[in-house]
């Protein structure tokens, strides 16, 4: 009992020191906040972002929780490149709530878009998987890691649509059978090149239908 209590005390002390020396910054606006990954003002701003209407793209329905605008753009950028996983988790739960309340037909399973192995090692986590876990928990369905990358791809940032499609064509494969209706989960939907390639792999893996659910869509 004493050892456990001492361990908790040491961890609390460590956090206090870290917060004093290097205060936590809001992932949305960079304001200092010792306790919150996203400050209250940015959470309010997120809640006010419009939710885009569902659209049909490449044979799949694309459902989005938010328009890709500030402060969400900064939060996602820092989640990818600045180790802001806790902020991404907040966004994931807010996105899952929005996707649920719109009354969409529930999927049988959700599958995150897998991250390239090099970027996964560098980042330490897959932002799409964080979102997929939150969506699965909210909807009460299974989250499956049934999709894998069968080859590395270069970053899509700054590429036009044709280059994006060529870059990810054939980059995914289903590692196990996936039946029924699948929601393919990603953080941001831009041209749809990545999700189109991933959808093709899931359909080959046995899915009867694949729709897309993302935290944000570029309008």
Tab-separated table of C-alpha atoms in Angstrom:
chain	number	residue	atom	x	y	z
A	1	UNK	CA	0.000	0.000	0.000
A	2	UNK	CA	2.790	2.413	0.961
A	3	UNK	CA	4.732	1.645	-2.214
A	4	UNK	CA	1.648	2.306	-4.356
A	5	UNK	CA	0.916	5.570	-2.527
A	6	UNK	CA	4.521	6.670	-2.868
A	7	UNK	CA	4.449	5.848	-6.561
A	8	UNK	CA	1.324	7.959	-7.065
A	9	UNK	CA	2.888	10.829	-5.122
A	10	UNK	CA	6.060	10.696	-7.211
A	11	UNK	CA	4.078	10.679	-10.435
A	12	UNK	CA	2.035	13.678	-9.267
A	13	UNK	CA	5.225	15.509	-8.311
A	14	UNK	CA	6.795	14.701	-11.667
A	15	UNK	CA	3.775	16.113	-13.510
A	16	UNK	CA	3.875	19.265	-11.381
A	17	UNK	CA	7.543	19.803	-12.242
A	18	UNK	CA	6.964	19.195	-15.937
A	19	UNK	CA	3.970	21.554	-15.957
A	20	UNK	CA	6.060	24.239	-14.263
A	21	UNK	CA	9.143	23.871	-16.431
A	22	UNK	CA	7.360	23.144	-19.687
A	23	UNK	CA	3.663	24.117	-19.426
A	24	UNK	CA	1.264	22.273	-21.700
A	25	UNK	CA	0.182	24.213	-24.769
A	26	UNK	CA	-3.273	24.034	-26.310
A	27	UNK	CA	-2.982	22.125	-29.580
A	28	UNK	CA	-5.446	24.516	-31.198
A	29	UNK	CA	-4.226	28.001	-30.262
A	30	UNK	CA	-0.966	27.424	-28.348
A	31	UNK	CA	-2.335	29.006	-25.175
A	32	UNK	CA	-0.727	27.752	-21.944
A	33	UNK	CA	-2.909	25.376	-19.948
A	34	UNK	CA	-1.506	22.981	-17.356
A	35	UNK	CA	-4.463	20.606	-17.445
A	36	UNK	CA	-6.049	20.583	-20.888
A	37	UNK	CA	-4.715	19.351	-24.223
A	38	UNK	CA	-7.277	21.636	-25.894
A	39	UNK	CA	-8.317	24.804	-24.070
A	40	UNK	CA	-11.949	25.583	-23.321
A	41	UNK	CA	-12.067	28.298	-25.985
A	42	UNK	CA	-10.898	25.908	-28.692
A	43	UNK	CA	-13.342	23.202	-27.572
A	44	UNK	CA	-16.109	25.783	-27.944
A	45	UNK	CA	-14.771	26.729	-31.375
A	46	UNK	CA	-14.741	23.054	-32.401
A	47	UNK	CA	-18.359	22.673	-31.321
A	48	UNK	CA	-19.295	25.605	-33.552
A	49	UNK	CA	-17.611	24.227	-36.677
A	50	UNK	CA	-20.163	23.157	-39.297
A	51	UNK	CA	-20.705	19.497	-40.021
A	52	UNK	CA	-20.534	18.879	-43.778
A	53	UNK	CA	-23.366	16.997	-45.433
A	54	UNK	CA	-22.619	13.410	-46.383
A	55	UNK	CA	-21.481	13.100	-49.996
A	56	UNK	CA	-20.990	10.210	-52.404
A	57	UNK	CA	-17.391	9.849	-53.577
A	58	UNK	CA	-16.000	7.001	-55.696
A	59	UNK	CA	-18.977	4.787	-54.815
A	60	UNK	CA	-18.753	5.333	-51.044
A	61	UNK	CA	-20.679	7.650	-48.768
A	62	UNK	CA	-18.330	10.081	-47.015
A	63	UNK	CA	-19.465	11.151	-43.553
A	64	UNK	CA	-17.565	13.941	-41.836
A	65	UNK	CA	-17.767	15.261	-38.289
A	66	UNK	CA	-16.280	18.683	-38.982
A	67	UNK	CA	-15.272	21.012	-41.770
A	68	UNK	CA	-11.480	21.161	-41.981
A	69	UNK	CA	-10.992	24.581	-40.477
A	70	UNK	CA	-9.349	26.205	-37.464
A	71	UNK	CA	-8.782	25.266	-34.730
A	72	UNK	CA	-9.190	21.679	-35.962
A	73	UNK	CA	-6.580	22.116	-38.687
A	74	UNK	CA	-3.916	23.075	-36.129
A	75	UNK	CA	-4.925	20.293	-33.748
A	76	UNK	CA	-4.660	17.602	-36.411
A	77	UNK	CA	-1.372	19.015	-37.679
A	78	UNK	CA	0.105	18.903	-34.181
A	79	UNK	CA	-1.302	15.422	-33.618
A	80	UNK	CA	0.576	14.267	-36.717
A	81	UNK	CA	3.821	16.176	-36.303
A	82	UNK	CA	3.944	17.455	-32.741
A	83	UNK	CA	3.038	14.547	-30.439
A	84	UNK	CA	-0.408	15.874	-29.482
A	85	UNK	CA	-2.081	12.496	-29.068
A	86	UNK	CA	-4.134	13.565	-26.051
A	87	UNK	CA	-5.604	16.442	-28.094
A	88	UNK	CA	-6.398	14.031	-30.911
A	89	UNK	CA	-8.240	11.800	-28.450
A	90	UNK	CA	-10.474	14.737	-27.478
A	91	UNK	CA	-11.212	15.403	-31.167
A	92	UNK	CA	-11.883	11.700	-31.735
A	93	UNK	CA	-14.583	11.555	-29.067
A	94	UNK	CA	-16.213	14.780	-30.269
A	95	UNK	CA	-16.159	13.461	-33.840
A	96	UNK	CA	-17.635	10.113	-32.785
A	97	UNK	CA	-20.460	11.917	-31.010
A	98	UNK	CA	-21.280	13.966	-34.111
A	99	UNK	CA	-21.159	10.943	-36.399
A	100	UNK	CA	-23.539	9.070	-34.093
A	101	UNK	CA	-26.168	11.763	-33.628
A	102	UNK	CA	-26.625	12.292	-37.359
A	103	UNK	CA	-28.596	9.041	-37.440
A	104	UNK	CA	-26.495	7.224	-40.030
A	105	UNK	CA	-27.042	3.479	-40.405
A	106	UNK	CA	-24.543	1.741	-38.150
A	107	UNK	CA	-21.696	-0.286	-39.655
A	108	UNK	CA	-20.860	-3.858	-38.695
A	109	UNK	CA	-17.225	-2.931	-38.144
A	110	UNK	CA	-14.941	0.098	-38.331
A	111	UNK	CA	-11.451	-0.110	-39.846
A	112	UNK	CA	-8.799	2.630	-39.623
A	113	UNK	CA	-6.652	3.563	-42.592
A	114	UNK	CA	-3.243	2.113	-41.669
A	115	UNK	CA	-0.225	4.366	-41.372
A	116	UNK	CA	2.994	3.694	-43.267
A	117	UNK	CA	5.387	1.760	-41.022
A	118	UNK	CA	8.078	4.435	-41.109
A	119	UNK	CA	5.686	7.177	-40.063
A	120	UNK	CA	4.159	4.888	-37.420
A	121	UNK	CA	7.595	4.355	-35.850
A	122	UNK	CA	8.294	8.076	-35.972
A	123	UNK	CA	4.914	9.174	-34.619
A	124	UNK	CA	4.312	6.312	-32.213
A	125	UNK	CA	0.622	5.959	-33.061
A	126	UNK	CA	-1.801	6.038	-35.977
A	127	UNK	CA	-4.134	9.038	-35.795
A	128	UNK	CA	-6.816	7.171	-37.782
A	129	UNK	CA	-6.692	4.311	-35.245
A	130	UNK	CA	-7.250	6.745	-32.360
A	131	UNK	CA	-10.348	8.026	-34.140
A	132	UNK	CA	-11.512	4.501	-35.040
A	133	UNK	CA	-11.290	3.347	-31.414
A	134	UNK	CA	-13.446	6.289	-30.297
A	135	UNK	CA	-16.019	5.735	-33.048
A	136	UNK	CA	-16.217	1.994	-32.346
A	137	UNK	CA	-16.699	2.591	-28.615
A	138	UNK	CA	-19.373	5.225	-29.242
A	139	UNK	CA	-21.307	3.086	-31.720
A	140	UNK	CA	-20.823	-0.199	-29.876
A	141	UNK	CA	-19.255	-1.977	-32.841
A	142	UNK	CA	-15.958	-3.757	-33.438
A	143	UNK	CA	-12.791	-1.925	-34.442
A	144	UNK	CA	-10.703	-4.162	-36.682
A	145	UNK	CA	-7.113	-3.732	-37.852
A	146	UNK	CA	-7.996	-5.740	-40.950
A	147	UNK	CA	-6.305	-3.374	-43.377
A	148	UNK	CA	-2.543	-3.227	-43.887
A	149	UNK	CA	-0.159	-1.273	-46.075
A	150	UNK	CA	1.595	-3.612	-48.459
A	151	UNK	CA	4.057	-0.958	-49.611
A	152	UNK	CA	5.379	2.356	-48.358
A	153	UNK	CA	4.041	5.566	-49.883
A	154	UNK	CA	5.344	9.115	-49.904
A	155	UNK	CA	3.480	11.872	-48.103
A	156	UNK	CA	0.415	13.220	-49.903
A	157	UNK	CA	0.843	16.777	-48.604
A	158	UNK	CA	1.066	19.283	-51.451
A	159	UNK	CA	0.383	16.749	-54.236
A	160	UNK	CA	-2.333	17.183	-56.825
A	161	UNK	CA	-5.134	14.644	-57.223
A	162	UNK	CA	-3.509	12.623	-60.019
A	163	UNK	CA	-0.269	12.230	-58.064
A	164	UNK	CA	-2.153	11.273	-54.916
A	165	UNK	CA	-4.073	8.508	-56.700
A	166	UNK	CA	-0.922	7.133	-58.334
A	167	UNK	CA	0.936	7.233	-55.026
A	168	UNK	CA	-1.529	5.024	-53.129
A	169	UNK	CA	-2.816	2.753	-55.906
A	170	UNK	CA	-2.410	-0.845	-54.727
A	171	UNK	CA	-0.864	0.260	-51.433
A	172	UNK	CA	-3.379	-1.577	-49.209
A	173	UNK	CA	-4.506	-5.153	-48.643
A	174	UNK	CA	-6.981	-6.877	-46.335
A	175	UNK	CA	-5.076	-8.993	-43.804
A	176	UNK	CA	-8.210	-10.933	-42.823
A	177	UNK	CA	-11.737	-11.368	-44.176
A	178	UNK	CA	-14.066	-8.455	-43.506
A	179	UNK	CA	-17.778	-8.950	-44.058
A	180	UNK	CA	-20.813	-6.717	-43.926
A	181	UNK	CA	-20.809	-2.939	-43.929
A	182	UNK	CA	-17.522	-1.258	-43.047
A	183	UNK	CA	-16.827	2.301	-42.008
A	184	UNK	CA	-13.321	3.150	-43.143
A	185	UNK	CA	-11.947	5.696	-40.661
A	186	UNK	CA	-9.450	8.465	-41.410
A	187	UNK	CA	-8.608	11.854	-39.955
A	188	UNK	CA	-8.942	14.149	-42.987
A	189	UNK	CA	-10.624	13.588	-46.351
A	190	UNK	CA	-9.119	15.681	-49.160
A	191	UNK	CA	-9.289	14.179	-52.661
A	192	UNK	CA	-10.281	10.703	-51.484
A	193	UNK	CA	-7.286	9.003	-53.109
A	194	UNK	CA	-6.207	7.161	-49.955
A	195	UNK	CA	-9.680	6.038	-48.935
A	196	UNK	CA	-10.495	4.949	-52.488
A	197	UNK	CA	-7.444	2.659	-52.574
A	198	UNK	CA	-8.205	1.350	-49.082
A	199	UNK	CA	-11.859	0.759	-49.985
A	200	UNK	CA	-10.859	-1.347	-52.994
A	201	UNK	CA	-8.763	-3.571	-50.722
A	202	UNK	CA	-11.610	-4.014	-48.213
A	203	UNK	CA	-14.074	-4.944	-50.967
A	204	UNK	CA	-11.612	-7.538	-52.244
A	205	UNK	CA	-11.393	-8.768	-48.654
A	206	UNK	CA	-15.121	-9.513	-48.549
A	207	UNK	CA	-16.814	-6.321	-47.371
A	208	UNK	CA	-20.273	-5.901	-48.870
A	209	UNK	CA	-20.145	-2.120	-48.572
A	210	UNK	CA	-17.532	0.420	-47.492
A	211	UNK	CA	-18.379	3.942	-46.414
A	212	UNK	CA	-15.973	6.590	-45.180
A	213	UNK	CA	-16.117	8.325	-41.794
A	214	UNK	CA	-13.598	11.087	-41.094
A	215	UNK	CA	-12.977	13.704	-38.445
A	216	UNK	CA	-12.782	16.436	-41.063
A	217	UNK	CA	-13.382	17.030	-44.751
A	218	UNK	CA	-11.742	19.687	-46.869
A	219	UNK	CA	-14.561	21.681	-48.431
